Amino acid sequence: MAEPTKHHKACEDTDNETAAPSIPAHARQSINHCSLPADILGGLEYQRHPIPLEIDGVRELHAQLFERLDIEGAAEERARQFTAYMSACFSLEHPEEAGLSGRKRRHATYLRVIRGWSFDSDGREAAALKGWVESRFGLLARYHVDALRDEDEDAYRHYAQARAAGLYGTNAMEAQLDLLYAYTQYEFARRQPGTRHLRLYRGVSRVREHEIVARLDRRHAVLLLNNLNSFTATRERADEFGDYILSTDVPVAKVVFSSDLLPGKLQGEDEYMVIGGLYEVELAWH
């Protein structure tokens, strides 16, 4: 995993901070299903001073899993136990036991959805993931194939259809993602106790496609990111995905998943799926 950030002014130097902007009302919902409301976890103040997040009831419902993980010292064995628990809990190997029939969606699992996101962040699986973030964290998708600004526009209707298709015929997909997030947060706490931020990078082709809330100077800005985003732990990898590099300190609590948590299951060992909202970023070009 990435090393924790040590010296980044936006998140560590609070002496000269100005008032941190809040996430606009049009980019969030009034209710969600986690331990903080969307207007707080989506704001810039949360990026600067994050606290842990929990999706309602997940740790309690799956207490047996986390009790097993607590007594296991090897990360690889914890990953094995997690995947075995997911398979058993959601009948992933035998979907007919969960009442699923037909061939199309029998193998629609959390792993398939994560793979789909990695291949196409505008695809059906990606829409399902963005819908899950909306439901659990209350942050609305801002982009899917096209900008999402009005529910009456075609772009939003196409997104809503893809979101529904991504969840249709799956075995409690959102509950699977809930547990994946809880496991991710558990593993970060075990592997890097006390770490609040990770310095991550994102390559983009056109900065103007992002919603710029404030220009701080030539190299720094506050952006409203999509409700789910791909980042990488290595700047060199980010160079492959665009002419501009966004560098920022991501709260650990906003990391949905990192591929290295489940060795051998997914590609992209330095990819991080990150919940959006307001972020102060450093802009660079090459």
Short mmCIF file of C-alpha atoms in Angstrom, two decimals, residues 64-244:
data_model
loop_
_atom_site.label_atom_id
_atom_site.label_comp_id
_atom_site.label_asym_id
_atom_site.label_seq_id
_atom_site.Cartn_x
_atom_site.Cartn_y
_atom_site.Cartn_z
CA GLN A 64 -18.40 -13.40 13.23
CA LEU A 65 -16.19 -12.62 10.23
CA PHE A 66 -14.36 -9.78 11.97
CA GLU A 67 -13.86 -11.86 15.10
CA ARG A 68 -12.11 -14.46 12.94
CA LEU A 69 -10.00 -11.82 11.24
CA ASP A 70 -8.97 -10.37 14.61
CA ILE A 71 -7.10 -13.53 15.58
CA GLU A 72 -5.36 -13.97 12.21
CA GLY A 73 -1.96 -12.30 11.88
CA ALA A 74 -1.25 -12.97 8.20
CA ALA A 75 -2.87 -10.60 5.68
CA GLU A 76 -2.97 -13.31 3.01
CA GLU A 77 -4.92 -15.62 5.30
CA ARG A 78 -7.34 -12.83 6.21
CA ALA A 79 -7.95 -12.28 2.49
CA ARG A 80 -8.62 -15.99 2.05
CA GLN A 81 -11.05 -16.02 4.97
CA PHE A 82 -12.83 -12.95 3.63
CA THR A 83 -13.37 -14.39 0.15
CA ALA A 84 -14.53 -17.70 1.63
CA TYR A 85 -16.98 -15.89 3.90
CA MET A 86 -18.33 -13.83 1.00
CA SER A 87 -18.81 -16.95 -1.07
CA ALA A 88 -20.69 -18.73 1.70
CA CYS A 89 -22.70 -15.76 2.92
CA PHE A 90 -23.98 -14.78 -0.53
CA SER A 91 -23.98 -18.23 -2.21
CA LEU A 92 -21.57 -16.96 -4.85
CA GLU A 93 -20.47 -20.42 -5.97
CA HIS A 94 -24.03 -21.80 -6.00
CA PRO A 95 -26.34 -18.90 -6.90
CA GLU A 96 -29.26 -21.26 -7.38
CA GLU A 97 -29.28 -21.71 -3.60
CA ALA A 98 -30.12 -18.01 -3.34
CA GLY A 99 -32.97 -18.39 -5.80
CA LEU A 100 -31.13 -17.07 -8.84
CA SER A 101 -31.81 -18.68 -12.18
CA GLY A 102 -30.73 -18.09 -15.75
CA ARG A 103 -27.21 -17.73 -17.04
CA LYS A 104 -26.86 -14.00 -17.58
CA ARG A 105 -26.51 -12.75 -14.00
CA ARG A 106 -25.57 -15.91 -12.06
CA HIS A 107 -21.98 -14.81 -11.82
CA ALA A 108 -22.62 -11.13 -11.07
CA THR A 109 -20.58 -10.81 -7.87
CA TYR A 110 -18.63 -8.10 -6.12
CA LEU A 111 -15.49 -9.28 -7.93
CA ARG A 112 -17.20 -9.10 -11.31
CA VAL A 113 -18.43 -5.59 -10.55
CA ILE A 114 -14.95 -4.43 -9.48
CA ARG A 115 -13.45 -5.92 -12.65
CA GLY A 116 -16.11 -4.16 -14.70
CA TRP A 117 -15.19 -0.84 -13.09
CA SER A 118 -11.51 -1.39 -13.90
CA PHE A 119 -12.29 -2.03 -17.57
CA ASP A 120 -14.88 0.71 -18.08
CA SER A 121 -15.79 3.40 -15.53
CA ASP A 122 -18.80 4.28 -17.72
CA GLY A 123 -20.14 0.73 -18.00
CA ARG A 124 -23.04 -1.06 -16.38
CA GLU A 125 -21.04 -2.33 -13.40
CA ALA A 126 -19.64 1.16 -12.86
CA ALA A 127 -23.17 2.58 -12.80
CA ALA A 128 -24.10 0.03 -10.14
CA LEU A 129 -21.11 1.09 -8.05
CA LYS A 130 -21.96 4.78 -8.39
CA GLY A 131 -25.53 3.99 -7.37
CA TRP A 132 -24.22 2.14 -4.31
CA VAL A 133 -22.16 5.21 -3.31
CA GLU A 134 -25.29 7.36 -3.68
CA SER A 135 -27.28 5.04 -1.43
CA ARG A 136 -24.68 4.45 1.27
CA PHE A 137 -22.78 7.76 1.38
CA GLY A 138 -25.31 10.16 -0.11
CA LEU A 139 -22.97 11.61 -2.77
CA LEU A 140 -24.58 11.84 -6.19
CA ALA A 141 -22.92 10.70 -9.39
CA ARG A 142 -21.74 13.71 -11.39
CA TYR A 143 -20.56 11.90 -14.50
CA HIS A 144 -21.43 8.68 -16.34
CA VAL A 145 -20.68 8.70 -20.07
CA ASP A 146 -21.70 12.36 -19.90
CA ALA A 147 -22.20 15.03 -17.26
CA LEU A 148 -25.16 14.37 -14.95
CA ARG A 149 -26.74 17.67 -14.04
CA ASP A 150 -30.51 17.25 -14.36
CA GLU A 151 -32.68 14.20 -13.79
CA ASP A 152 -34.83 15.25 -16.74
CA GLU A 153 -31.96 15.00 -19.21
CA ASP A 154 -31.23 11.98 -21.37
CA ALA A 155 -27.79 11.52 -19.81
CA TYR A 156 -29.31 10.95 -16.37
CA ARG A 157 -31.99 8.60 -17.69
CA HIS A 158 -29.32 6.50 -19.41
CA TYR A 159 -27.32 6.40 -16.18
CA ALA A 160 -30.38 5.36 -14.16
CA GLN A 161 -31.10 2.56 -16.63
CA ALA A 162 -27.50 1.31 -16.46
CA ARG A 163 -27.54 1.50 -12.66
CA ALA A 164 -30.70 -0.58 -12.48
CA ALA A 165 -29.36 -3.09 -15.02
CA GLY A 166 -26.17 -3.46 -13.00
CA LEU A 167 -28.12 -4.45 -9.90
CA TYR A 168 -30.89 -6.49 -11.55
CA GLY A 169 -30.78 -10.21 -10.93
CA THR A 170 -27.82 -10.08 -8.53
CA ASN A 171 -27.73 -11.61 -5.09
CA ALA A 172 -27.78 -8.62 -2.72
CA MET A 173 -25.03 -6.83 -4.65
CA GLU A 174 -25.20 -3.71 -2.51
CA ALA A 175 -24.84 -5.82 0.64
CA GLN A 176 -21.79 -7.49 -0.93
CA LEU A 177 -20.27 -4.06 -1.57
CA ASP A 178 -21.10 -2.99 1.98
CA LEU A 179 -19.03 -5.86 3.34
CA LEU A 180 -16.21 -5.25 0.86
CA TYR A 181 -15.95 -1.65 2.09
CA ALA A 182 -15.98 -2.77 5.72
CA TYR A 183 -13.21 -5.28 5.00
CA THR A 184 -11.15 -2.64 3.20
CA GLN A 185 -11.38 -0.30 6.17
CA TYR A 186 -10.57 -3.13 8.57
CA GLU A 187 -7.45 -4.03 6.61
CA PHE A 188 -6.18 -0.46 6.46
CA ALA A 189 -6.59 -0.19 10.22
CA ARG A 190 -4.66 -3.44 10.69
CA ARG A 191 -1.87 -2.69 8.19
CA GLN A 192 -1.42 1.03 8.75
CA PRO A 193 -2.84 1.89 12.17
CA GLY A 194 -3.29 5.59 12.71
CA THR A 195 -2.90 6.53 9.03
CA ARG A 196 -5.49 9.11 8.00
CA HIS A 197 -4.44 9.93 4.42
CA LEU A 198 -2.83 8.39 1.38
CA ARG A 199 -1.11 10.46 -1.29
CA LEU A 200 -2.73 9.31 -4.53
CA TYR A 201 -2.65 10.35 -8.18
CA ARG A 202 -5.13 10.52 -11.04
CA GLY A 203 -4.35 11.11 -14.71
CA VAL A 204 -6.86 13.18 -16.69
CA SER A 205 -6.98 14.49 -20.24
CA ARG A 206 -8.86 17.74 -19.62
CA VAL A 207 -9.00 19.41 -16.23
CA ARG A 208 -11.93 21.53 -17.38
CA GLU A 209 -14.12 18.41 -17.45
CA HIS A 210 -13.92 18.41 -13.66
CA GLU A 211 -16.05 20.75 -11.58
CA ILE A 212 -13.70 23.45 -10.29
CA VAL A 213 -15.05 24.98 -7.10
CA ALA A 214 -12.11 27.29 -6.40
CA ARG A 215 -8.76 28.19 -7.97
CA LEU A 216 -6.24 28.59 -5.16
CA ASP A 217 -3.26 29.39 -7.37
CA ARG A 218 -1.81 28.22 -10.68
CA ARG A 219 -1.12 24.71 -9.38
CA HIS A 220 -3.79 24.17 -6.73
CA ALA A 221 -7.58 24.03 -6.88
CA VAL A 222 -10.61 22.67 -5.07
CA LEU A 223 -12.48 20.20 -7.27
CA LEU A 224 -15.81 18.47 -6.91
CA LEU A 225 -14.96 14.92 -7.97
CA ASN A 226 -17.39 12.32 -9.22
CA ASN A 227 -18.88 10.23 -6.43
CA LEU A 228 -16.51 7.35 -7.32
CA ASN A 229 -13.07 7.66 -8.90
CA SER A 230 -9.99 5.65 -9.79
CA PHE A 231 -6.65 6.73 -8.34
CA THR A 232 -3.23 5.15 -8.30
CA ALA A 233 -0.46 5.05 -5.73
CA THR A 234 2.26 5.78 -8.30
CA ARG A 235 2.63 9.02 -10.22
CA GLU A 236 4.25 7.17 -13.14
CA ARG A 237 1.13 5.05 -13.60
CA ALA A 238 -1.09 8.13 -13.55
CA ASP A 239 0.99 9.55 -16.42
CA GLU A 240 -0.42 6.81 -18.64
CA PHE A 241 -4.00 8.07 -18.34
CA GLY A 242 -3.82 11.73 -19.27
CA ASP A 243 -1.84 14.88 -19.90
CA TYR A 244 -2.60 16.27 -16.44
#
